[in-house]
Coordinates of C-alpha atoms in Angstrom, one line a residue:
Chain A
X125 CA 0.0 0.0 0.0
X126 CA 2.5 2.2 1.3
X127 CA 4.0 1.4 -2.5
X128 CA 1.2 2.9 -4.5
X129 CA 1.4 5.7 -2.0
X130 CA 4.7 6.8 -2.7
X131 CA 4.3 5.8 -6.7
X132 CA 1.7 8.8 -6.3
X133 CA 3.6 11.1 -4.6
X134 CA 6.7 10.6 -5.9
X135 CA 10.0 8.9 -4.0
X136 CA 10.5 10.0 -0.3
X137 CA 14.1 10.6 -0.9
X138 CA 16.3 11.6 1.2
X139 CA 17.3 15.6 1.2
X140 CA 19.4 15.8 -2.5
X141 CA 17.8 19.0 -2.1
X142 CA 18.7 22.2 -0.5
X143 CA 16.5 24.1 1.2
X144 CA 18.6 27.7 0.1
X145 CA 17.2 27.2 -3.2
X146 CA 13.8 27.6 -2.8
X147 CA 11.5 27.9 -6.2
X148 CA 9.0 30.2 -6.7
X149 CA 5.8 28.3 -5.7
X150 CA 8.1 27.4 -2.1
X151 CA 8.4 31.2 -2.0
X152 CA 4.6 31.8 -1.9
X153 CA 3.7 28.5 0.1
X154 CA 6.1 30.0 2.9
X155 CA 4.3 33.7 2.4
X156 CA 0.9 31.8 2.6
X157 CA 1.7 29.9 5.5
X158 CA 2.8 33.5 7.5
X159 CA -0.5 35.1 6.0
X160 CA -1.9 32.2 7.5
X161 CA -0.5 32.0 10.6
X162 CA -1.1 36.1 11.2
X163 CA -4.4 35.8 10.5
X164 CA -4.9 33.4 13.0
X165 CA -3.3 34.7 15.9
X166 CA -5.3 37.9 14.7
X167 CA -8.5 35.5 15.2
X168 CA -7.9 34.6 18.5
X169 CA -6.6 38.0 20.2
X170 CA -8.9 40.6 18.1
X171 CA -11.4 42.1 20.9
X172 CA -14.1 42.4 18.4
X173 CA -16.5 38.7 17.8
X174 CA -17.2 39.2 14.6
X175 CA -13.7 40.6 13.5
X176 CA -12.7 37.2 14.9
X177 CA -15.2 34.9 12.6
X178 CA -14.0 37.0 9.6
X179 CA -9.9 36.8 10.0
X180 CA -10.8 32.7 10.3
X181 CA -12.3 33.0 7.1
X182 CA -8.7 34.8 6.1
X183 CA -7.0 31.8 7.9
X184 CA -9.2 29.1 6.4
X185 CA -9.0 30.4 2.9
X186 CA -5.4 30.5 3.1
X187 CA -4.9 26.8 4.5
X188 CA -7.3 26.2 0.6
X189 CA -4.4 27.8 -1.2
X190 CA -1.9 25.9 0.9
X191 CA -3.5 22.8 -0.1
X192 CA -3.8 24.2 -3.6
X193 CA 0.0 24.8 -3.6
X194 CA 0.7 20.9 -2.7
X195 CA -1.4 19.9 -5.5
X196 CA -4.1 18.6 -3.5
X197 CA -6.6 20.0 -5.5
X198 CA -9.5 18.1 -4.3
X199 CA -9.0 18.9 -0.9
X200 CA -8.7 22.6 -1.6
X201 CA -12.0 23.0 -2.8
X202 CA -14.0 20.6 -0.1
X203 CA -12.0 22.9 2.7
X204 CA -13.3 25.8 0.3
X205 CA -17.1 24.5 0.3
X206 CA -16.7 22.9 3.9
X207 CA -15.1 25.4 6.4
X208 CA -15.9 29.1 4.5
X209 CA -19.3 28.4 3.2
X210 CA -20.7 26.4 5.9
X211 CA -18.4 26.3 9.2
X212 CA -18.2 30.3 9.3
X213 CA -21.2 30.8 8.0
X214 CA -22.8 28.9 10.9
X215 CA -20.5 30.3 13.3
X216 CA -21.8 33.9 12.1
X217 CA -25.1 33.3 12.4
X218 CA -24.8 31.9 15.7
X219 CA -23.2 35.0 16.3
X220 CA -25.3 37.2 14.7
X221 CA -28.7 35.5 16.7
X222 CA -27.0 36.0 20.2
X223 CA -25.1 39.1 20.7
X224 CA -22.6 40.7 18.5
X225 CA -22.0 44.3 19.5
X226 CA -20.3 46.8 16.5
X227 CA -17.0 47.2 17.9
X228 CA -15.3 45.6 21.4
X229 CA -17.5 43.2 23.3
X230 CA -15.3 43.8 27.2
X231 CA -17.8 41.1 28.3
X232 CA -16.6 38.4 25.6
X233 CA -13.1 38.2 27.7
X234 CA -13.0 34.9 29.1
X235 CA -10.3 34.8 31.9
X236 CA -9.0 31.3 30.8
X237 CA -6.9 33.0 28.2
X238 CA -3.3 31.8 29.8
X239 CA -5.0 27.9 30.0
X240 CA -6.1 28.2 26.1
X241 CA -2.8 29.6 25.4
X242 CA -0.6 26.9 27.5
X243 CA -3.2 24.0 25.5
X244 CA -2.7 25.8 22.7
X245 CA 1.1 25.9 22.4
X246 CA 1.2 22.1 23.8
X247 CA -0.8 21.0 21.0
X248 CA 0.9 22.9 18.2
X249 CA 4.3 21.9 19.9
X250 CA 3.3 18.2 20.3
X251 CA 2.2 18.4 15.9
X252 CA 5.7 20.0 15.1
X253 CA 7.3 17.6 16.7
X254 CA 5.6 14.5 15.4
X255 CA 6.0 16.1 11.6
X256 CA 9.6 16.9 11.9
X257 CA 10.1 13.6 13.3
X258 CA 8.1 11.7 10.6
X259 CA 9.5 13.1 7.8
X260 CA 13.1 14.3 8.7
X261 CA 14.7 16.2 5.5
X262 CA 12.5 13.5 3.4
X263 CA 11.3 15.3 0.0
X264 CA 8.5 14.6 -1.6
X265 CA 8.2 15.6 -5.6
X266 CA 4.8 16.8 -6.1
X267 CA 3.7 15.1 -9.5
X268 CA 0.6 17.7 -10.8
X269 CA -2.5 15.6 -10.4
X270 CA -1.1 13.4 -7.6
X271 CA -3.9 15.0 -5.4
X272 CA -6.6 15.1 -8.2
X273 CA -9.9 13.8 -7.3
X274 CA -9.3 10.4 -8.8
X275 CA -6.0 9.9 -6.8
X276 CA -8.3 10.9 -3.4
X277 CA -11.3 9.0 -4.8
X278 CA -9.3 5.8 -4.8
X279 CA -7.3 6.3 -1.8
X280 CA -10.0 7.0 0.3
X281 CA -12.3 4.3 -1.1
X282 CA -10.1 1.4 -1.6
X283 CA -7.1 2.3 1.3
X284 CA -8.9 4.1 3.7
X285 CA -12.6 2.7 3.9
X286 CA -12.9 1.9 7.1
X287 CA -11.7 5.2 8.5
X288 CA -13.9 7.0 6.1
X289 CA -17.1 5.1 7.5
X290 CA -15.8 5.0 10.9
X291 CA -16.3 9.2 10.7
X292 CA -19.3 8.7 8.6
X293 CA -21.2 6.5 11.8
X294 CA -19.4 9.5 14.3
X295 CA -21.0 12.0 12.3
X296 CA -24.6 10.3 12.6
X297 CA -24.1 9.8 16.3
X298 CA -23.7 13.9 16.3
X299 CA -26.6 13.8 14.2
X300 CA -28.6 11.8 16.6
X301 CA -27.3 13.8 19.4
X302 CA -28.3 17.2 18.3
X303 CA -31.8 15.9 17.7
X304 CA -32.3 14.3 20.8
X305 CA -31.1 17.4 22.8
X306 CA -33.3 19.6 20.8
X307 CA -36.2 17.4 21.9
X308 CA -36.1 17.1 25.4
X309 CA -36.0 21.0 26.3
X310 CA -39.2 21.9 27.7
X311 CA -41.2 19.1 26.5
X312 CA -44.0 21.4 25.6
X313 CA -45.9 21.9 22.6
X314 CA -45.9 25.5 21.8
X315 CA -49.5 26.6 20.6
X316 CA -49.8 27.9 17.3
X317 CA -49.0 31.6 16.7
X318 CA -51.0 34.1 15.4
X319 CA -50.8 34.7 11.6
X320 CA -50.1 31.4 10.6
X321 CA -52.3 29.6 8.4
X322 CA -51.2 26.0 8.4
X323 CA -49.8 24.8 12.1
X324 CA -46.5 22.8 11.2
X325 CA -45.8 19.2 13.1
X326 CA -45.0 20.1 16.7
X327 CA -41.6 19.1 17.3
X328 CA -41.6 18.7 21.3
X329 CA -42.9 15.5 23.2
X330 CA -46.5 15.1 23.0
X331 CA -47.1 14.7 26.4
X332 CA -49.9 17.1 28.0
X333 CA -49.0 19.6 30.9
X334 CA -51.0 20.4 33.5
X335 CA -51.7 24.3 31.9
X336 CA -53.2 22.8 29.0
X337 CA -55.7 19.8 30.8
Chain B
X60 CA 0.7 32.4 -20.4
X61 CA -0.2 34.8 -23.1
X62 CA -3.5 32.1 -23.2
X63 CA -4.5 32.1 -19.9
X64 CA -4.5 36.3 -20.0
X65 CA -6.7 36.2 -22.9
X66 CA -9.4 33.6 -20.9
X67 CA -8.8 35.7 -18.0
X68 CA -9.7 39.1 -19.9
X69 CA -12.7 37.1 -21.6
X70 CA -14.2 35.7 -18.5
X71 CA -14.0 39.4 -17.3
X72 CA -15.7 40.8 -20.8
X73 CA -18.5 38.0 -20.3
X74 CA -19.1 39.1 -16.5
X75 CA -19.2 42.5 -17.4
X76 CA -21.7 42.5 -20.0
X77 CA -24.3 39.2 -19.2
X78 CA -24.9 40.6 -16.1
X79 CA -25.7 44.0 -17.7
X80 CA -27.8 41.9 -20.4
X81 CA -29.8 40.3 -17.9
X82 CA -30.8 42.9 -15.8
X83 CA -31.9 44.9 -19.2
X84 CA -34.4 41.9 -20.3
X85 CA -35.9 41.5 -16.7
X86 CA -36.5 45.2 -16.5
X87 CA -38.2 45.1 -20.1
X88 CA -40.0 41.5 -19.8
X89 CA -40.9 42.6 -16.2
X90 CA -42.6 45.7 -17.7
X91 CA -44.4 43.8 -20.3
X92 CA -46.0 40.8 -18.5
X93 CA -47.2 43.3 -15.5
X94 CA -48.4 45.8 -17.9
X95 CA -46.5 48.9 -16.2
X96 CA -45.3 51.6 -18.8
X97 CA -42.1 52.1 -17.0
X98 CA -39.4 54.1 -18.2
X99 CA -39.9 54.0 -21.8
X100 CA -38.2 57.3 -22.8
X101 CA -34.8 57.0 -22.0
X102 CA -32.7 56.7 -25.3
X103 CA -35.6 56.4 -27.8
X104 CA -37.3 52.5 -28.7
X105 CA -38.7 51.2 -25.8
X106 CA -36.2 52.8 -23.3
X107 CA -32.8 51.0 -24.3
X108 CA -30.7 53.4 -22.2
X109 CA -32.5 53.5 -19.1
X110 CA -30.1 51.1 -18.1
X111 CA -26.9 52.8 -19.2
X112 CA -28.9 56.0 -16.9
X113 CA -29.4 53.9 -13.9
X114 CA -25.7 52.9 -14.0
X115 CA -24.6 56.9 -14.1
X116 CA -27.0 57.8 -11.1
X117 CA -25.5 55.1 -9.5
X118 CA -22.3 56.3 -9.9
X119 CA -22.8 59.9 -9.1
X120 CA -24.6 59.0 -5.7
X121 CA -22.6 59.7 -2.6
X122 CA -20.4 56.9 -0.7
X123 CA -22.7 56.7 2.6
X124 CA -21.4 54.9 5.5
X125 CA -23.8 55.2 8.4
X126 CA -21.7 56.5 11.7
X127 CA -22.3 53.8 14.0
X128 CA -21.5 51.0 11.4
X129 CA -18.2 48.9 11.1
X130 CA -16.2 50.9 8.3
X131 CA -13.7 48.4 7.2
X132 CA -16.5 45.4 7.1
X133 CA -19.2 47.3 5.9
X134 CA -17.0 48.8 2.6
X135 CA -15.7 45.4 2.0
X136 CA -19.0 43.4 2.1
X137 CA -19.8 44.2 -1.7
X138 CA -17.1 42.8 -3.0
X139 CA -16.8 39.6 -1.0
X140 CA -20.3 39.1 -2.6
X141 CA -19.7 40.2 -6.2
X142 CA -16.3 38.8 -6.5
X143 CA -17.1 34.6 -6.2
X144 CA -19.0 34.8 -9.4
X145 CA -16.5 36.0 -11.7
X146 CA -14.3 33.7 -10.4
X147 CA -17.2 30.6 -10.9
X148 CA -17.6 31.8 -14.6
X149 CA -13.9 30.9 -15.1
X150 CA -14.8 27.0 -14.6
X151 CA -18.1 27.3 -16.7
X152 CA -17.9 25.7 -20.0
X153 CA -19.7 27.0 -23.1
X154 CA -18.6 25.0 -26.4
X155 CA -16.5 21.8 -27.0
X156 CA -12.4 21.4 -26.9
X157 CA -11.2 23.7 -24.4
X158 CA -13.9 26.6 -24.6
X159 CA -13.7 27.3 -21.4
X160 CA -11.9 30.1 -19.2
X161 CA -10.2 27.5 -17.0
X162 CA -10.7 23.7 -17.1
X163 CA -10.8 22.6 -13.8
X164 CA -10.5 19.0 -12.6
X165 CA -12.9 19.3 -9.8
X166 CA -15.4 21.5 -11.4
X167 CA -19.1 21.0 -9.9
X168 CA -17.2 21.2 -6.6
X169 CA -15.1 24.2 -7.3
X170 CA -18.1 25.9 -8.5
X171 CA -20.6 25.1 -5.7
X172 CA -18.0 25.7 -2.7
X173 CA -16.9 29.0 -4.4
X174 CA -20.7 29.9 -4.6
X175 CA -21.2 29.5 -0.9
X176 CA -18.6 32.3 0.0
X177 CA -20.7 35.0 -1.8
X178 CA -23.1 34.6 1.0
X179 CA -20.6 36.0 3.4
X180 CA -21.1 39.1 1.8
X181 CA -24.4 39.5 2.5
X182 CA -24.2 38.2 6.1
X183 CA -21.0 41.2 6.7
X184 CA -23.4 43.7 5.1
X185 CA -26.2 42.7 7.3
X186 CA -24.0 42.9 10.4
X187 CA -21.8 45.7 9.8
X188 CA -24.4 48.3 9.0
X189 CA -25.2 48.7 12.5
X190 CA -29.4 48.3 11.4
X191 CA -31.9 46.2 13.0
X192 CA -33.5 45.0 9.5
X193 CA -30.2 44.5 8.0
X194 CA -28.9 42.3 10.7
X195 CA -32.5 40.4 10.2
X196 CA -32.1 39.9 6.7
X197 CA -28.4 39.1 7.4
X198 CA -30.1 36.2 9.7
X199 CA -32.7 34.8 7.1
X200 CA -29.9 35.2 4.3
X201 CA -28.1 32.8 6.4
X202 CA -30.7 30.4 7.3
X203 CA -31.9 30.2 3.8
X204 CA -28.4 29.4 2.6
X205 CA -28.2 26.5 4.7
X206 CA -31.2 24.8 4.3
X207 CA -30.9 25.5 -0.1
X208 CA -27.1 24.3 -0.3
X209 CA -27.8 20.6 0.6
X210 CA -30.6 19.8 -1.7
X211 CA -28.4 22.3 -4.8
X212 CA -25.2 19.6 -3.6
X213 CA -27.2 16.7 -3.7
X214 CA -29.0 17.8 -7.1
X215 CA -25.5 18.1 -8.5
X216 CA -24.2 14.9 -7.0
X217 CA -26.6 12.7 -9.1
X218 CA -25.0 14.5 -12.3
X219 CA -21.9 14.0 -11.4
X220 CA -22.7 10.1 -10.5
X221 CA -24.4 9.9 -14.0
X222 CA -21.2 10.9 -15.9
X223 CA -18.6 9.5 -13.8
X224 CA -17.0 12.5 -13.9
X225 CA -17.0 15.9 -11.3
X226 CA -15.2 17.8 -14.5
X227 CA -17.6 20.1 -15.8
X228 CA -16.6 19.6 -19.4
X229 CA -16.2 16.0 -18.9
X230 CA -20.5 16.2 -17.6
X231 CA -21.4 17.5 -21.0
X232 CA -19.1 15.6 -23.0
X233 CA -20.9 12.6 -21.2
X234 CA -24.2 14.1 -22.0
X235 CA -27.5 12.0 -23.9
X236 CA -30.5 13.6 -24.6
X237 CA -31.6 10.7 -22.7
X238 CA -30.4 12.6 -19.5
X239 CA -33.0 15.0 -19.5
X240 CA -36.1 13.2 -18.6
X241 CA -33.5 11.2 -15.8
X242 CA -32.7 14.2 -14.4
X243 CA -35.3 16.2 -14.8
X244 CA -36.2 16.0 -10.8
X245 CA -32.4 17.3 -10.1
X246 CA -32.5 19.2 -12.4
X247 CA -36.1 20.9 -10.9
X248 CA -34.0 20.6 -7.1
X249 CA -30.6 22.4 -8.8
X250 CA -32.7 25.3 -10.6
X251 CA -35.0 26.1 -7.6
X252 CA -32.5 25.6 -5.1
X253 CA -30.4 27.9 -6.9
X254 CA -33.2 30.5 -7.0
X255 CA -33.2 30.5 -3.5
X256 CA -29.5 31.1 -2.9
X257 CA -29.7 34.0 -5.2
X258 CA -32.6 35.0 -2.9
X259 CA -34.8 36.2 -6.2
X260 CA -38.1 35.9 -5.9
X261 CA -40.1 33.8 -4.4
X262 CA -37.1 33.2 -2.0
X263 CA -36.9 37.2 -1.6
X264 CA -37.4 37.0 2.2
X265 CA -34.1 38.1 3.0
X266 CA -34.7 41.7 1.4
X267 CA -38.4 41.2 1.7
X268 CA -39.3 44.9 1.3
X269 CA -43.0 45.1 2.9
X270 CA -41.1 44.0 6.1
X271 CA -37.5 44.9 6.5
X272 CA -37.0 47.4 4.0
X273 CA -34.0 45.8 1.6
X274 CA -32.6 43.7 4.2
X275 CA -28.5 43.4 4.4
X276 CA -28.5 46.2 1.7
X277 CA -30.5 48.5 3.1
X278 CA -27.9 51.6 4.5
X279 CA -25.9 51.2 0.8
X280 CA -26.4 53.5 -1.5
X281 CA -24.3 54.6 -5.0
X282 CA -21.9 52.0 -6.5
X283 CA -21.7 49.6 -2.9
X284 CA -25.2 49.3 -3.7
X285 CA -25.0 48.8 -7.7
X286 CA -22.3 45.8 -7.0
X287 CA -25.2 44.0 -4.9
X288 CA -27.3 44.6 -7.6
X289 CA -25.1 43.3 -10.2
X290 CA -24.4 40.4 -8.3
X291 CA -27.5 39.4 -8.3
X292 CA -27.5 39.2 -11.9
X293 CA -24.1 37.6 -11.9
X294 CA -25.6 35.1 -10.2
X295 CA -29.0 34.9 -12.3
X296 CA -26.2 33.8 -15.4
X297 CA -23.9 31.6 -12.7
X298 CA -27.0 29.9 -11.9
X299 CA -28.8 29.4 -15.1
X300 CA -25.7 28.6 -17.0
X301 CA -24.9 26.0 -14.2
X302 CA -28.3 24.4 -15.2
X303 CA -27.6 24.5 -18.4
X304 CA -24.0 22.7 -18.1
X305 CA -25.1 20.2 -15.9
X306 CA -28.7 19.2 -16.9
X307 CA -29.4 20.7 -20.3
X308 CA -26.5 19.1 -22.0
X309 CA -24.4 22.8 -23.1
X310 CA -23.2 22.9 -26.3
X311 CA -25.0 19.8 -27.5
X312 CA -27.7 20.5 -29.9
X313 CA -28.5 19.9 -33.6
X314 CA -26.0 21.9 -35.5
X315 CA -22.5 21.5 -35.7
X316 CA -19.9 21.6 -32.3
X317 CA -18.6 24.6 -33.7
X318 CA -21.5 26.5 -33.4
X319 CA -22.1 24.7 -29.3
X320 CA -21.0 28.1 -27.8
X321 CA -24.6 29.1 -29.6
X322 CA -26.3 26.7 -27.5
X323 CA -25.2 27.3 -24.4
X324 CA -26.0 30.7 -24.7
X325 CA -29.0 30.1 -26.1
X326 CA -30.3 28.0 -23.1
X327 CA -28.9 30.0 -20.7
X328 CA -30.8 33.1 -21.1
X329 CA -33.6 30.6 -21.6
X330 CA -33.5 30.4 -18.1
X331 CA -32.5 33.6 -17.2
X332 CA -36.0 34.4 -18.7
X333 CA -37.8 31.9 -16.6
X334 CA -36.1 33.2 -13.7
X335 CA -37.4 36.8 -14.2
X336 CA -40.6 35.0 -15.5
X337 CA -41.0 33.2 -11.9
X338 CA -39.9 36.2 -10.2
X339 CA -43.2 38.3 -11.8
X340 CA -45.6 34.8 -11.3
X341 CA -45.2 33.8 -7.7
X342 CA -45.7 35.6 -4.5
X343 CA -42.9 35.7 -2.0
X344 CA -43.1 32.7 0.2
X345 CA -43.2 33.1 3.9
X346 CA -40.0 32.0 6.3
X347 CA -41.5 28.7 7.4
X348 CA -42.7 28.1 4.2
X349 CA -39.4 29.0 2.5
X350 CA -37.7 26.7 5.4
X351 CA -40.6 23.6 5.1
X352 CA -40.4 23.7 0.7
X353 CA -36.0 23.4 1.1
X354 CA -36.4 20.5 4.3
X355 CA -39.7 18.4 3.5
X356 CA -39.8 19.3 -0.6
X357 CA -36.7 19.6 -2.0
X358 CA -34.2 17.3 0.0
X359 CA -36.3 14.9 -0.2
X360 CA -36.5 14.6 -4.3
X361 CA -32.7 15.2 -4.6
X362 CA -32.4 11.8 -2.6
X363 CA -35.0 10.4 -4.8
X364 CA -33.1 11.6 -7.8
X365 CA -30.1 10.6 -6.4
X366 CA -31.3 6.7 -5.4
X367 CA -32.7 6.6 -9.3
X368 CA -29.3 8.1 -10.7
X369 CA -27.7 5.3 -9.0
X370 CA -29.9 2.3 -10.0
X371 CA -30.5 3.1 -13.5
X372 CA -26.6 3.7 -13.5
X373 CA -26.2 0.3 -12.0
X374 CA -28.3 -1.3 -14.3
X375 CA -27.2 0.0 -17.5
X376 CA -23.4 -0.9 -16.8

């Protein structure tokens, strides 16, 4: 497996290469990466809520041209269609439907800051290590097309099934989850409001409360 | 490289002027199926330049920011919803061997996912201008998004199922005339759907005048407000030339290739027409209506088109 892998990728040599000679699509994956990384910490310090949804859209869009870059096109696009048009959008409208004052928001400040920071650092430190370690100086040619949607298609259907459904039956359970803590709120039927003409299914249990025997 | 400037500088002709074309027909088919006289003066026959006049008042209109609104989001919010559809009629093939601005290997999904982020104008428009209607159509804007984009992926999942293929041009190139009456019910679920992301009417809640005035747009005013506008009917030709590509079978009609370009413009302001045609028929549908027809109507047929996309696929291999 790990064979067709690398056929796809191209040979994990070891470093023939130097890293003082970058080329120019290194050049702009570094300057991505920065943009990136800026617009991140931006996310997380800015004192303003929905500044903070906004520069993740920054982030997230530039992690799409990152993947672009590496020739995963595929991937790209779904963190395109995924993260910017649905993960934001949601997290804006959550926003939007609680409280999202034009300019600083004092009451937003959560005083875990230095925890989040400390997990924060841990976790990014923990990933650097595990990447430098796993791939040492290797290099990996990137073939154009090596990250097409064929190439994903067949490694994620014929390598990586049972991951793939594995996630699938997690998302369900999340499904199932959301539904059944929507349900048992208040576990009353609201009555039907004024103005509308046809009374949709009531979503609550059905059981009767003692205000409306 | 010289190539790819020219396609680029194309695309950018074609967004500039459809857009422009569209909004000309809907104001003059708009005029003659309701019967109002309208502008007629403007120019000479039948009003031609009220358009071009519109576009100068526009222009010579002062740059408003309310005070208590968020400058920097507010100014930026027209672009972040004009700009997605130029960049989606890049992918968007009109006639055979390479007539396209860029052929892209994951096309349907390129062109869907890049549609999604023109929302976010609306929703920083709606937010930023520091308005209680234009942070509730900001809301519904949202809301209708996500209940429209599942059935409009699903619609376009059976396609791409059908052709074996998520290439645009490799969908028409795959194209039978046979797909039409297969896919009619995606592509019924692709087209409305699509209407209600473009939030034309009926799916005009979001700027649902009678009630919130002009929703996310309603403190613009000059050329902020003439991009929204336009980017509506950039999305009127994304949408309808989407349909087209995908369900209509593009360049493919009974005359030779060379003249396909033809046909895929030729069915593409087909719908463009039924779009303003639908938008002067129905009535604007009410929010739990709106949310009921996308969760209990639409998502529903996609599956159904997508269950028969996969057993007639099945049994014809």
């Amino acid at each position: 497996m790990t064979g067709t892998l690398l056929a796809a990728t191209g040979s994990l040599a070891p470093a023939t290469r130097s890293f003082l000679s970058p080329s120019g699509a290194e050049i702009v994956f570094l300057l991505v990466g920065i943009a990136v990384l800026a617009a991140a910490v931006v996310s997380v310090t800015t004192r303003q809520l929905v500044h903070a949804a906004l520069w993740l859209v920054v982030a997230l869009g530039g992690l799409a041209v990152e993947f672009l870059l590496l020739t995963a096109e595929f991937i790209a696009w779904a963190q395109v269609l995924i993260y910017l048009g649905s993960v934001v959008v949601l997290v804006l409208f959550g926003l939007m439907l609680t409280r999202a004052p034009i300019g600083r928001s004092p009451d937003a400040d959560s005083g875990n800051r230095w925890a989040a920071l400390a997990v924060a650092l841990a976790a990014a430190g923990t990933l650097v290590t595990l990447v430098v370690d796993a791939f040492r100086s290797g290099w990996i040619e990137l073939a154009p097309g090596a990250g097409s949607t064929r190439a994903t298609g067949e490694y994620l259907f014929r390598h990586w099934v049972l991951p793939f459904e594995a996630l699938s039956v997690l998302l369900l359970a999340a499904l199932v989850g959301a539904i059944v803590l929507s349900r048992t709120g208040k576990g009353r039927v609201p009555g039907p409001r004024a103005g509308r003409l046809r009374a949709g299914k009531p979503v609550g249990r059905p059981t009767p409360t003692a205000q409306e025997r | 490289m010289i190539d790819t400037l020219l396609r680029c500088v194309a695309t950018l002709a074609v967004f500039l002027v459809l857009p422009l074309v569209i909004g000309q027909t809907e104001h003059k088919v708009m005029a003659h199926m309701q019967g109002r006289l309208g502008p007629m003066y403007a120019g000479g026959f039948h009003g031609w330049a009220q358009l071009v006049a519109d576009g100068v008042k526009f222009a010579q209109k002062e740059d408003i920011v309310p005070a208590g609104a968020d400058r920097k989001v507010f100014q930026l919010a027209p672009a972040v919803s004009l700009l997605p559809y130029l960049v989606v009629l890049l992918a968007i093939p009109v006639g055979p061997g390479g007539f396209v601005g860029q052929a892209i290997d994951a096309g349907i999904f390129f062109v869907l996912a890049v549609m999604g982020i023109g929302v976010l104008g609306s929703l920083m428009a709606g937010w930023a201008s520091a308005n209680k209607f234009s942070l509730l159509g900001g809301l519904r804007t949202a809301a209708q998004l996500m209940s429209y984009e599942l059935p409009m992926l699903l619609a376009a999942a059976s396609v791409a199922m059908a052709a074996g293929t998520v290439s645009l041009p490799g969908i028409v190139d795959a194209f039978h005339w046979w797909w039409i009456p297969w896919q009619a019910l995606g592509a019924f679920v692709f087209f409305t759907a699509g209407l209600a992301e473009l939030q034309r009417p009926p799916f005009d809640m979001p700027v649902a005048d009678s009630e919130i005035i002009f929703g996310a747009y309603t403190e613009y005013t000059g050329l902020r407000f003439a991009f929204f506008l336009l980017s509506e009917y950039a999305g009127i030709l994304v949408v309808s030339a989407l349909t087209t590509v995908l369900f209509l079978g593009g360049w493919h009609g009974p005359m030779p290739d060379s003249l396909g370009w033809l046909w895929t413009l030729l069915k593409t302001f087909a719908l463009a027409f039924v779009v303003i045609w639908l938008r002067v028929t129905y009535p604007r549908l009410r929010e739990d209506q709106l949310m009921r027809f996308a969760w209990t109507g639409l998502i529903p047929l996609a599956l159904i088109q997508l269950a028969l996309t996969g057993i007639v696929k099945v049994a014809i291999s």
